[in-house]
């Protein structure tokens, strides 16, 4: 009893003392202008207990203890901690959080400049943003994050290529380079997507060969973990100093460097899984055959590949061959780096290893990287820098196009199991009488491998000649060697003409850059300062491509070029040299008005002496108008900017005149023979010219916690280097000359906000939106249009027509009345539109492949050691044709072909008059589906272009990242200074009206400008990754 009494006494004592210690604190919060601030967060320090101020800036909160502290926080103001000290009333005045407006970005030739001094648009991503999505290809890390930039992925397999388009396509030539210049630590690096000829010399059964869809863009050789920052120079004025190679903009990458102090070691390990993303639905009602029978005809002619047979009987096993074929891809990546040094010498070094397997069997890609960078401060005047990197990458890829894995998948009937693919003797099980290969057999026995070795490096110095004059020099090398092997064994549909074939290809490229800059900076008056940079750049590029082909295997499974009976070969070499002289003059008045004027003269080896020297000027102006406004709490900073610039784009080597190649059958009787090309180039060829005008504004609100950047631009590309089609009577197929004009104009918006900022909780938001419209002003004289690509089967044609838009797709349509109603024929099926004069199919514009706009919305939330980020990407518009879907509809495997063997009345009108004087009434004619050969694909869908085009709009959850920073009190005990675990998901959700696989993949790969076609490439994936980062 005494023990109970004692416990009760202690309990009441605690309660009473606690009640006595509690007190209510109230007060009012003011801004710097003595105005009340509503919405201010008031939190008891060390807890989550808090409140916010009301409309009058007043608050009330209960606190415990003798001397608690209150944390006050509000957007645009510094966080303040105030000790209560026994007071019942605590009033405070918030202090403006003056965030620095002197954000530094890296511009041309690695020059760091304050962003406020620029008269053109530049956007910077730091290492944290680049690594959020854990992309192995740094190009894909830009998806949804940069206004005005479109990233196009070629497929979902490891090592697949991706392209970068800034502010639209600027060339009429489908093979022209429309991608930006890539500069790493001041040295240009190739981002080429090399596409060797890997078809056999005697041709292929492939109707549409698109092997470029399986090639890697060379920017994938860069380890994203080594990047410190990435700056996108979007307009011509931003990239003008780089001359003709930066007509499409530039991306400036700065790698990590050493810092003085204790050596810091970082280690990261990532484990990932890839699974198939969006997929089409398969029909399960009908099995293989045609005309509703298991065989073609009643006479017992052989089974083909169509799935247009009888209904599936109860108890018959049906296979989901999409589910059965694709695998779970896996990824392992390890990176370790060290950095440190003294004030005089600093270093950074890293080693990385990435291994990926794809969702298609036997596909993989690996990358090993090494980087070493050093900086030496030799004296107050001299600094020396150097860097070297090595990359080995490659793997086995699934080919794209007709006769590929994905092509075969679009034929695979549901009554055959894709995994039952091989006979006891090792040959392929053939379910289609030699028409279609089994995709799993293709994946396992038909190989396409690449092995790339790349080395790059640079050495340079900066010397301060006087306090106002400095010299800077850098020389750099970028060199790679790419070995490809394609092995196609006999017994496949794609090798029926050759008895198997092997292609060995070797691609080599070496580029040397030499950059010299002399910079003078002077104060002309107390309020006016200026700088002038004079520079020279020398570029030397050597390229080669060697291909050996062998056909007719002696041993079916031996991958060696000597295992063939017919050998063929080709060897191509080119050399290109460019010398550029440039100046960059800048002036600023009181840090309010900024003016920049640049000019560059390039001399190119790829043009004739009469046309190989050309000059391009640029000017930009910025005005910080907020300096003229009275201080206020709304607008913290305001700037308007404008720029005008001209840049060029010269020709690739060997475009002038004719080229000659070795002729087949030679040497003959000791004499060599050569074949003249069927394409000739204008000897007076000139560089293309792009003239750009840009205007924009940068606004910062609420003490820079909210910012808006807006840009409008117009750029006209003229004198484009174009392949003009010619009549066969000329003896040439095409003629390369200057012709045509394209105008790109668009809007870019960026909104950034620190929505919430307290000592424990932050919420940052970034939004971007961009729209580009490219108009074809003209093509070559005497030419009505340029046909870029004709699909053929469904009459989908991508062509450039004066007055039209880049990306316009043309095709056949349904016949319609003047008010748009579909005309139904006497057989009850919709009719195709024809030319009234010739009777041929009528071709008209049916869509456009370019998105109406692209937007990204990224949110980052952190609470103590936990962080969460989510990136949404929205593409509105953009029409595509899915070639795999066309095959699947024709062959009857997709869900939308289930409607069969029934009578239907198609919506539309019938003609009860004559052809000359039509009279239309509502259709009531009954049509029989799949009767007399009227299959789903071959009749009322009937290769009509408008029916095969799809809207590829999407809203996708591009990236979600959840991270946890382990407490320092825990990790310090084991010798760590930081430990973080991160969970990442990519493409977890895609909402699209598109019916096939993920519409993001481009059929023609990252090395082509052909747009509007997808399918026949490995589809996109969902990715799940977990990463551990340790710092020692």
Short mmCIF file of C-alpha atoms in Angstrom, two decimals, residues 116-540:
data_model
loop_
_atom_site.label_atom_id
_atom_site.label_comp_id
_atom_site.label_asym_id
_atom_site.label_seq_id
_atom_site.Cartn_x
_atom_site.Cartn_y
_atom_site.Cartn_z
CA UNK A 116 22.82 37.96 -64.74
CA UNK A 117 25.48 39.20 -67.19
CA UNK A 118 24.15 37.11 -70.07
CA UNK A 119 21.77 38.31 -72.75
CA UNK A 120 20.71 34.83 -73.78
CA UNK A 121 19.18 31.70 -72.27
CA UNK A 122 21.35 29.20 -70.39
CA UNK A 123 20.14 26.43 -68.11
CA UNK A 124 22.35 24.57 -65.66
CA UNK A 125 21.90 21.17 -64.01
CA UNK A 126 24.12 20.16 -61.12
CA UNK A 127 25.35 16.68 -60.25
CA UNK A 128 22.48 16.09 -57.83
CA UNK A 129 19.87 16.72 -60.53
CA UNK A 130 21.71 14.59 -63.08
CA UNK A 131 21.97 11.62 -60.71
CA UNK A 132 18.36 11.68 -59.46
CA UNK A 133 17.16 9.27 -62.14
CA UNK A 134 20.29 7.06 -62.03
CA UNK A 135 20.43 6.96 -65.83
CA UNK A 136 23.45 5.20 -67.31
CA UNK A 137 23.30 7.46 -70.38
CA UNK A 138 23.66 11.07 -69.27
CA UNK A 139 21.54 12.24 -72.22
CA UNK A 140 18.49 10.53 -70.70
CA UNK A 141 19.08 12.38 -67.44
CA UNK A 142 17.95 15.58 -69.23
CA UNK A 143 14.46 14.22 -69.93
CA UNK A 144 11.82 16.58 -68.62
CA UNK A 145 14.32 18.89 -66.93
CA UNK A 146 15.41 21.44 -69.56
CA UNK A 147 13.04 23.82 -71.34
CA UNK A 148 13.33 23.72 -75.12
CA UNK A 149 15.18 20.40 -75.17
CA UNK A 150 13.67 17.19 -76.57
CA UNK A 151 15.32 13.85 -75.78
CA UNK A 152 14.49 10.98 -78.13
CA UNK A 153 15.35 7.43 -77.11
CA UNK A 154 15.85 4.75 -79.75
CA UNK A 155 14.82 1.76 -77.64
CA UNK A 156 14.64 0.27 -74.16
CA UNK A 157 17.63 -2.05 -74.37
CA UNK A 158 20.92 -1.49 -72.53
CA UNK A 159 23.31 0.75 -74.41
CA UNK A 160 20.63 2.12 -76.71
CA UNK A 161 21.21 5.52 -78.26
CA UNK A 162 19.47 8.79 -77.46
CA UNK A 163 19.44 12.10 -79.29
CA UNK A 164 19.23 15.71 -78.14
CA UNK A 165 17.30 18.33 -80.11
CA UNK A 166 17.44 21.95 -78.92
CA UNK A 167 14.81 24.29 -80.32
CA UNK A 168 13.79 22.06 -83.19
CA UNK A 169 15.19 20.48 -86.33
CA UNK A 170 17.13 22.91 -88.51
CA UNK A 171 17.97 20.85 -91.59
CA UNK A 172 16.14 19.45 -94.61
CA UNK A 173 18.58 16.54 -94.81
CA UNK A 174 17.41 13.49 -92.79
CA UNK A 175 21.00 12.41 -92.16
CA UNK A 176 22.30 15.86 -91.18
CA UNK A 177 23.51 16.47 -87.65
CA UNK A 178 20.84 18.38 -85.72
CA UNK A 179 22.32 17.72 -82.30
CA UNK A 180 24.25 20.20 -80.15
CA UNK A 181 28.00 20.35 -79.74
CA UNK A 182 29.27 18.46 -76.67
CA UNK A 183 32.15 20.04 -74.77
CA UNK A 184 33.76 18.35 -71.77
CA UNK A 185 36.24 20.38 -69.71
CA UNK A 186 36.74 22.74 -72.64
CA UNK A 187 37.38 20.02 -75.25
CA UNK A 188 34.87 18.94 -77.90
CA UNK A 189 33.80 15.30 -77.60
CA UNK A 190 31.92 13.31 -80.21
CA UNK A 191 28.33 12.29 -79.57
CA UNK A 192 28.03 10.47 -82.88
CA UNK A 193 25.72 7.52 -83.39
CA UNK A 194 27.83 5.51 -85.80
CA UNK A 195 25.84 3.24 -88.10
CA UNK A 196 27.98 0.89 -90.19
CA UNK A 197 26.49 -1.08 -93.06
CA UNK A 198 25.77 -4.43 -91.42
CA UNK A 199 23.63 -5.93 -94.17
CA UNK A 200 25.08 -8.62 -96.43
CA UNK A 201 26.49 -7.40 -99.74
CA UNK A 202 23.97 -9.40 -101.76
CA UNK A 203 21.02 -7.80 -100.00
CA UNK A 204 18.53 -8.86 -97.37
CA UNK A 205 14.94 -10.02 -97.15
CA UNK A 206 14.36 -7.11 -94.77
CA UNK A 207 11.94 -4.69 -96.35
CA UNK A 208 12.69 -1.98 -93.80
CA UNK A 209 16.13 -2.31 -92.32
CA UNK A 210 16.72 0.03 -89.39
CA UNK A 211 19.88 -1.27 -87.77
CA UNK A 212 20.73 2.27 -86.60
CA UNK A 213 18.13 1.72 -83.89
CA UNK A 214 20.65 -0.59 -82.21
CA UNK A 215 23.59 1.85 -82.11
CA UNK A 216 24.83 3.75 -79.07
CA UNK A 217 25.38 7.48 -79.03
CA UNK A 218 28.91 8.14 -77.85
CA UNK A 219 27.88 10.44 -75.02
CA UNK A 220 26.94 7.21 -73.24
CA UNK A 221 30.69 6.70 -72.71
CA UNK A 222 30.63 9.42 -70.04
CA UNK A 223 30.10 8.27 -66.46
CA UNK A 224 27.39 10.58 -65.02
CA UNK A 225 28.94 10.15 -61.56
CA UNK A 226 31.99 12.15 -62.76
CA UNK A 227 29.98 15.23 -63.79
CA UNK A 228 29.95 18.33 -61.61
CA UNK A 229 27.63 20.43 -63.78
CA UNK A 230 26.00 20.48 -67.19
CA UNK A 231 25.12 23.76 -68.93
CA UNK A 232 22.81 23.94 -71.93
CA UNK A 233 23.57 26.83 -74.31
CA UNK A 234 20.32 26.98 -76.26
CA UNK A 235 20.44 29.78 -78.77
CA UNK A 236 22.81 30.83 -81.52
CA UNK A 237 24.09 33.76 -79.45
CA UNK A 238 25.01 31.45 -76.56
CA UNK A 239 27.03 29.08 -78.73
CA UNK A 240 28.31 31.52 -81.37
CA UNK A 241 31.93 31.40 -80.18
CA UNK A 242 32.13 27.72 -81.14
CA UNK A 243 31.34 28.54 -84.76
CA UNK A 244 29.84 26.19 -87.33
CA UNK A 245 29.84 23.13 -85.08
CA UNK A 246 27.50 24.77 -82.56
CA UNK A 247 24.71 25.81 -84.94
CA UNK A 248 22.41 23.50 -82.97
CA UNK A 249 23.47 24.83 -79.56
CA UNK A 250 26.02 23.41 -77.16
CA UNK A 251 26.15 21.37 -73.98
CA UNK A 252 29.03 22.27 -71.69
CA UNK A 253 30.02 19.58 -69.19
CA UNK A 254 32.36 20.25 -66.30
CA UNK A 255 33.71 17.19 -64.52
CA UNK A 256 34.49 16.98 -60.85
CA UNK A 257 37.81 18.36 -59.67
CA UNK A 258 39.96 18.13 -56.57
CA UNK A 259 39.63 20.43 -53.59
CA UNK A 260 42.26 21.39 -51.08
CA UNK A 261 42.05 19.57 -47.78
CA UNK A 262 41.71 16.10 -46.46
CA UNK A 263 41.31 13.35 -49.06
CA UNK A 264 37.65 12.42 -49.43
CA UNK A 265 36.63 9.02 -50.77
CA UNK A 266 33.16 8.38 -52.21
CA UNK A 267 31.79 4.93 -52.94
CA UNK A 268 28.46 4.02 -54.50
CA UNK A 269 26.80 0.72 -55.35
CA UNK A 270 23.59 0.35 -57.36
CA UNK A 271 21.41 -2.67 -57.98
CA UNK A 272 18.60 -2.30 -60.51
CA UNK A 273 15.84 -4.22 -62.27
CA UNK A 274 14.18 -3.41 -65.61
CA UNK A 275 10.81 -4.81 -66.65
CA UNK A 276 8.68 -4.29 -69.74
CA UNK A 277 6.73 -1.04 -69.63
CA UNK A 278 3.56 -0.44 -71.61
CA UNK A 279 2.49 -3.34 -73.82
CA UNK A 280 -0.32 -4.07 -76.30
CA UNK A 281 -3.14 -6.46 -75.43
CA UNK A 282 -3.33 -9.79 -77.25
CA UNK A 283 -6.53 -11.42 -78.49
CA UNK A 284 -7.30 -14.88 -77.13
CA UNK A 285 -10.42 -15.85 -79.11
CA UNK A 286 -8.88 -17.08 -82.36
CA UNK A 287 -5.94 -19.30 -83.23
CA UNK A 288 -3.58 -19.69 -86.20
CA UNK A 289 -4.82 -20.11 -89.74
CA UNK A 290 -6.76 -18.09 -92.29
CA UNK A 291 -10.31 -17.79 -93.58
CA UNK A 292 -11.39 -19.27 -90.26
CA UNK A 293 -9.58 -22.54 -90.96
CA UNK A 294 -6.39 -24.04 -89.57
CA UNK A 295 -4.87 -24.03 -93.02
CA UNK A 296 -4.91 -21.59 -95.91
CA UNK A 297 -7.32 -23.52 -98.04
CA UNK A 298 -9.41 -26.67 -98.03
CA UNK A 299 -6.87 -28.34 -100.33
CA UNK A 300 -4.45 -28.57 -97.40
CA UNK A 301 -1.93 -25.96 -98.56
CA UNK A 302 0.67 -25.20 -95.86
CA UNK A 303 0.06 -23.23 -92.70
CA UNK A 304 1.33 -19.66 -92.74
CA UNK A 305 1.84 -17.12 -89.98
CA UNK A 306 -1.59 -15.47 -89.72
CA UNK A 307 -3.78 -15.81 -86.64
CA UNK A 308 -7.05 -15.69 -88.53
CA UNK A 309 -8.14 -19.25 -87.96
CA UNK A 310 -11.05 -20.76 -86.03
CA UNK A 311 -12.08 -19.87 -82.51
CA UNK A 312 -10.04 -21.30 -79.67
CA UNK A 313 -11.80 -24.33 -78.25
CA UNK A 314 -12.32 -24.72 -74.52
CA UNK A 315 -9.32 -26.45 -72.96
CA UNK A 316 -6.89 -25.34 -75.68
CA UNK A 317 -3.77 -23.78 -74.21
CA UNK A 318 -3.18 -20.19 -75.28
CA UNK A 319 0.17 -18.48 -74.79
CA UNK A 320 0.90 -14.89 -73.84
CA UNK A 321 4.12 -14.70 -75.85
CA UNK A 322 4.85 -11.14 -74.78
CA UNK A 323 4.86 -12.24 -71.14
CA UNK A 324 6.81 -15.40 -71.96
CA UNK A 325 9.47 -13.77 -74.11
CA UNK A 326 10.59 -10.71 -72.17
CA UNK A 327 12.79 -11.10 -69.10
CA UNK A 328 13.70 -8.99 -66.11
CA UNK A 329 16.78 -6.98 -66.97
CA UNK A 330 19.35 -6.47 -64.24
CA UNK A 331 21.85 -3.75 -63.50
CA UNK A 332 24.85 -3.56 -61.22
CA UNK A 333 27.03 -0.48 -60.94
CA UNK A 334 29.95 0.40 -58.69
CA UNK A 335 31.81 3.70 -58.51
CA UNK A 336 34.63 4.87 -56.31
CA UNK A 337 36.31 8.26 -56.38
CA UNK A 338 38.86 10.18 -54.37
CA UNK A 339 39.62 13.88 -54.27
CA UNK A 340 41.88 16.10 -52.23
CA UNK A 341 45.19 17.92 -52.27
CA UNK A 342 46.70 21.17 -51.11
CA UNK A 343 46.30 24.78 -52.14
CA UNK A 344 49.12 24.21 -54.64
CA UNK A 345 48.08 20.82 -56.09
CA UNK A 346 44.67 19.14 -56.21
CA UNK A 347 43.41 15.90 -57.73
CA UNK A 348 40.30 13.92 -58.54
CA UNK A 349 40.22 10.32 -59.71
CA UNK A 350 37.46 7.78 -60.22
CA UNK A 351 36.79 4.27 -61.43
CA UNK A 352 33.36 2.99 -62.43
CA UNK A 353 31.91 -0.29 -63.62
CA UNK A 354 28.40 -0.81 -65.01
CA UNK A 355 26.85 -4.14 -66.07
CA UNK A 356 23.36 -4.35 -67.56
CA UNK A 357 21.30 -7.16 -69.00
CA UNK A 358 18.23 -6.32 -71.06
CA UNK A 359 14.63 -7.43 -71.14
CA UNK A 360 15.31 -9.39 -74.34
CA UNK A 361 17.25 -12.64 -73.82
CA UNK A 362 21.02 -12.52 -74.33
CA UNK A 363 21.16 -8.71 -74.60
CA UNK A 364 23.62 -6.84 -72.40
CA UNK A 365 25.85 -3.80 -72.20
CA UNK A 366 28.77 -2.94 -69.94
CA UNK A 367 30.91 0.14 -69.33
CA UNK A 368 34.19 0.57 -67.48
CA UNK A 369 35.44 4.12 -66.89
CA UNK A 370 38.55 5.70 -65.42
CA UNK A 371 39.19 9.41 -64.95
CA UNK A 372 42.09 11.38 -63.47
CA UNK A 373 42.15 15.15 -63.21
CA UNK A 374 44.77 17.38 -61.66
CA UNK A 375 45.20 21.12 -61.05
CA UNK A 376 48.43 22.83 -60.02
CA UNK A 377 48.82 26.40 -58.81
CA UNK A 378 52.46 26.87 -59.73
CA UNK A 379 52.55 30.54 -58.73
CA UNK A 380 50.33 33.55 -58.28
CA UNK A 381 50.36 33.89 -62.05
CA UNK A 382 50.43 30.35 -63.41
CA UNK A 383 47.95 27.50 -63.02
CA UNK A 384 48.24 24.21 -64.87
CA UNK A 385 45.48 21.67 -65.42
CA UNK A 386 45.26 18.26 -67.03
CA UNK A 387 42.80 15.39 -67.29
CA UNK A 388 42.68 11.97 -68.84
CA UNK A 389 39.85 9.47 -69.14
CA UNK A 390 39.41 5.98 -70.53
CA UNK A 391 36.20 4.13 -71.35
CA UNK A 392 35.55 0.60 -72.52
CA UNK A 393 31.93 -0.11 -73.42
CA UNK A 394 29.89 -2.55 -75.46
CA UNK A 395 27.73 -5.62 -75.43
CA UNK A 396 25.25 -7.63 -77.44
CA UNK A 397 22.21 -5.80 -78.82
CA UNK A 398 18.94 -6.88 -80.34
CA UNK A 399 18.66 -5.51 -83.86
CA UNK A 400 15.83 -3.27 -85.01
CA UNK A 401 13.72 -3.25 -88.14
CA UNK A 402 12.15 -5.87 -90.35
CA UNK A 403 13.22 -9.49 -89.69
CA UNK A 404 14.26 -8.45 -86.17
CA UNK A 405 13.17 -9.81 -82.80
CA UNK A 406 10.37 -7.27 -82.45
CA UNK A 407 9.25 -7.84 -86.02
CA UNK A 408 8.97 -11.57 -85.31
CA UNK A 409 7.08 -10.87 -82.09
CA UNK A 410 4.41 -9.02 -84.08
CA UNK A 411 3.73 -12.24 -86.03
CA UNK A 412 3.87 -14.74 -83.17
CA UNK A 413 0.53 -16.56 -83.00
CA UNK A 414 -1.07 -17.35 -79.64
CA UNK A 415 -1.34 -21.09 -80.18
CA UNK A 416 2.45 -21.61 -80.37
CA UNK A 417 4.76 -21.21 -77.40
CA UNK A 418 7.61 -18.80 -78.13
CA UNK A 419 9.83 -20.61 -75.62
CA UNK A 420 9.52 -23.88 -77.59
CA UNK A 421 11.96 -22.66 -80.20
CA UNK A 422 14.60 -25.31 -80.95
CA UNK A 423 14.72 -28.81 -82.42
CA UNK A 424 16.83 -31.63 -80.99
CA UNK A 425 19.45 -31.08 -83.73
CA UNK A 426 19.82 -27.42 -82.74
CA UNK A 427 17.88 -25.97 -85.67
CA UNK A 428 15.04 -23.50 -85.20
CA UNK A 429 11.51 -24.80 -84.83
CA UNK A 430 9.67 -23.32 -87.78
CA UNK A 431 5.96 -22.64 -87.34
CA UNK A 432 5.55 -20.56 -90.49
CA UNK A 433 7.04 -22.47 -93.40
CA UNK A 434 10.15 -20.27 -93.43
CA UNK A 435 8.27 -16.96 -93.36
CA UNK A 436 8.97 -15.77 -89.79
CA UNK A 437 11.85 -16.54 -87.44
CA UNK A 438 11.24 -17.50 -83.83
CA UNK A 439 12.18 -14.40 -81.79
CA UNK A 440 13.76 -16.41 -78.99
CA UNK A 441 15.95 -18.33 -81.46
CA UNK A 442 16.96 -14.99 -83.01
CA UNK A 443 17.85 -13.59 -79.58
CA UNK A 444 20.01 -16.55 -78.67
CA UNK A 445 21.78 -17.30 -81.95
CA UNK A 446 21.81 -14.10 -84.03
CA UNK A 447 24.30 -11.68 -82.48
CA UNK A 448 25.20 -8.03 -82.89
CA UNK A 449 28.05 -6.96 -80.62
CA UNK A 450 30.14 -3.85 -80.22
CA UNK A 451 33.36 -3.19 -78.31
CA UNK A 452 34.42 0.44 -77.91
CA UNK A 453 37.70 1.70 -76.50
CA UNK A 454 37.85 5.45 -75.98
CA UNK A 455 40.52 7.71 -74.57
CA UNK A 456 40.31 11.45 -74.11
CA UNK A 457 42.43 13.96 -72.34
CA UNK A 458 43.58 17.54 -72.20
CA UNK A 459 46.33 19.68 -70.78
CA UNK A 460 46.28 23.42 -70.42
CA UNK A 461 47.42 26.44 -68.48
CA UNK A 462 46.32 29.91 -67.51
CA UNK A 463 48.93 32.63 -67.10
CA UNK A 464 48.25 36.11 -65.69
CA UNK A 465 50.56 38.28 -67.74
CA UNK A 466 49.48 41.41 -65.87
CA UNK A 467 46.67 42.04 -63.36
CA UNK A 468 44.41 42.85 -66.31
CA UNK A 469 45.71 40.49 -69.02
CA UNK A 470 45.74 36.68 -69.04
CA UNK A 471 46.47 33.91 -71.53
CA UNK A 472 44.83 30.51 -71.59
CA UNK A 473 45.72 27.50 -73.73
CA UNK A 474 44.27 23.99 -73.92
CA UNK A 475 45.03 21.12 -76.23
CA UNK A 476 42.88 18.01 -76.10
CA UNK A 477 42.38 14.64 -77.71
CA UNK A 478 39.23 12.53 -78.14
CA UNK A 479 39.76 9.16 -79.81
CA UNK A 480 37.78 5.95 -79.99
CA UNK A 481 37.82 2.65 -81.80
CA UNK A 482 34.56 0.72 -82.25
CA UNK A 483 34.57 -2.93 -83.32
CA UNK A 484 31.23 -4.39 -84.43
CA UNK A 485 30.31 -7.97 -85.28
CA UNK A 486 27.03 -9.20 -86.72
CA UNK A 487 26.54 -12.96 -86.82
CA UNK A 488 23.51 -14.33 -88.68
CA UNK A 489 23.54 -18.15 -88.91
CA UNK A 490 21.93 -20.05 -91.80
CA UNK A 491 18.38 -21.30 -91.50
CA UNK A 492 16.88 -17.89 -90.75
CA UNK A 493 14.46 -15.97 -92.93
CA UNK A 494 16.90 -13.08 -93.01
CA UNK A 495 19.72 -15.31 -94.31
CA UNK A 496 17.79 -17.41 -96.83
CA UNK A 497 19.49 -15.59 -99.71
CA UNK A 498 23.01 -15.90 -98.32
CA UNK A 499 23.32 -19.15 -96.39
CA UNK A 500 24.28 -17.15 -93.30
CA UNK A 501 26.50 -14.07 -93.13
CA UNK A 502 29.01 -12.31 -90.90
CA UNK A 503 29.84 -8.61 -90.92
CA UNK A 504 32.95 -7.31 -89.15
CA UNK A 505 33.05 -3.52 -88.98
CA UNK A 506 35.61 -1.20 -87.44
CA UNK A 507 34.94 2.49 -86.86
CA UNK A 508 37.72 4.81 -85.75
CA UNK A 509 37.66 8.52 -84.98
CA UNK A 510 40.28 10.90 -83.64
CA UNK A 511 39.78 14.59 -82.91
CA UNK A 512 42.41 17.05 -81.73
CA UNK A 513 41.37 20.46 -80.37
CA UNK A 514 43.72 23.38 -79.80
CA UNK A 515 42.25 26.45 -78.07
CA UNK A 516 44.10 29.68 -77.31
CA UNK A 517 42.49 32.65 -75.56
CA UNK A 518 43.94 36.04 -74.63
CA UNK A 519 41.70 38.04 -72.26
CA UNK A 520 41.98 41.63 -71.13
CA UNK A 521 39.78 43.09 -68.37
CA UNK A 522 39.79 46.80 -67.60
CA UNK A 523 37.82 49.34 -65.59
CA UNK A 524 37.18 52.16 -68.04
CA UNK A 525 35.56 54.32 -65.37
CA UNK A 526 34.34 53.75 -61.84
CA UNK A 527 30.99 52.61 -63.22
CA UNK A 528 32.01 51.03 -66.50
CA UNK A 529 34.19 47.96 -66.96
CA UNK A 530 34.89 45.88 -70.01
CA UNK A 531 36.69 42.80 -71.22
CA UNK A 532 37.96 41.56 -74.56
CA UNK A 533 38.91 38.00 -75.46
CA UNK A 534 40.75 37.13 -78.64
CA UNK A 535 41.02 33.49 -79.54
CA UNK A 536 42.00 30.85 -82.03
CA UNK A 537 40.75 27.30 -82.35
CA UNK A 538 42.19 24.54 -84.52
CA UNK A 539 40.25 21.32 -85.05
CA UNK A 540 41.57 18.24 -86.78
#
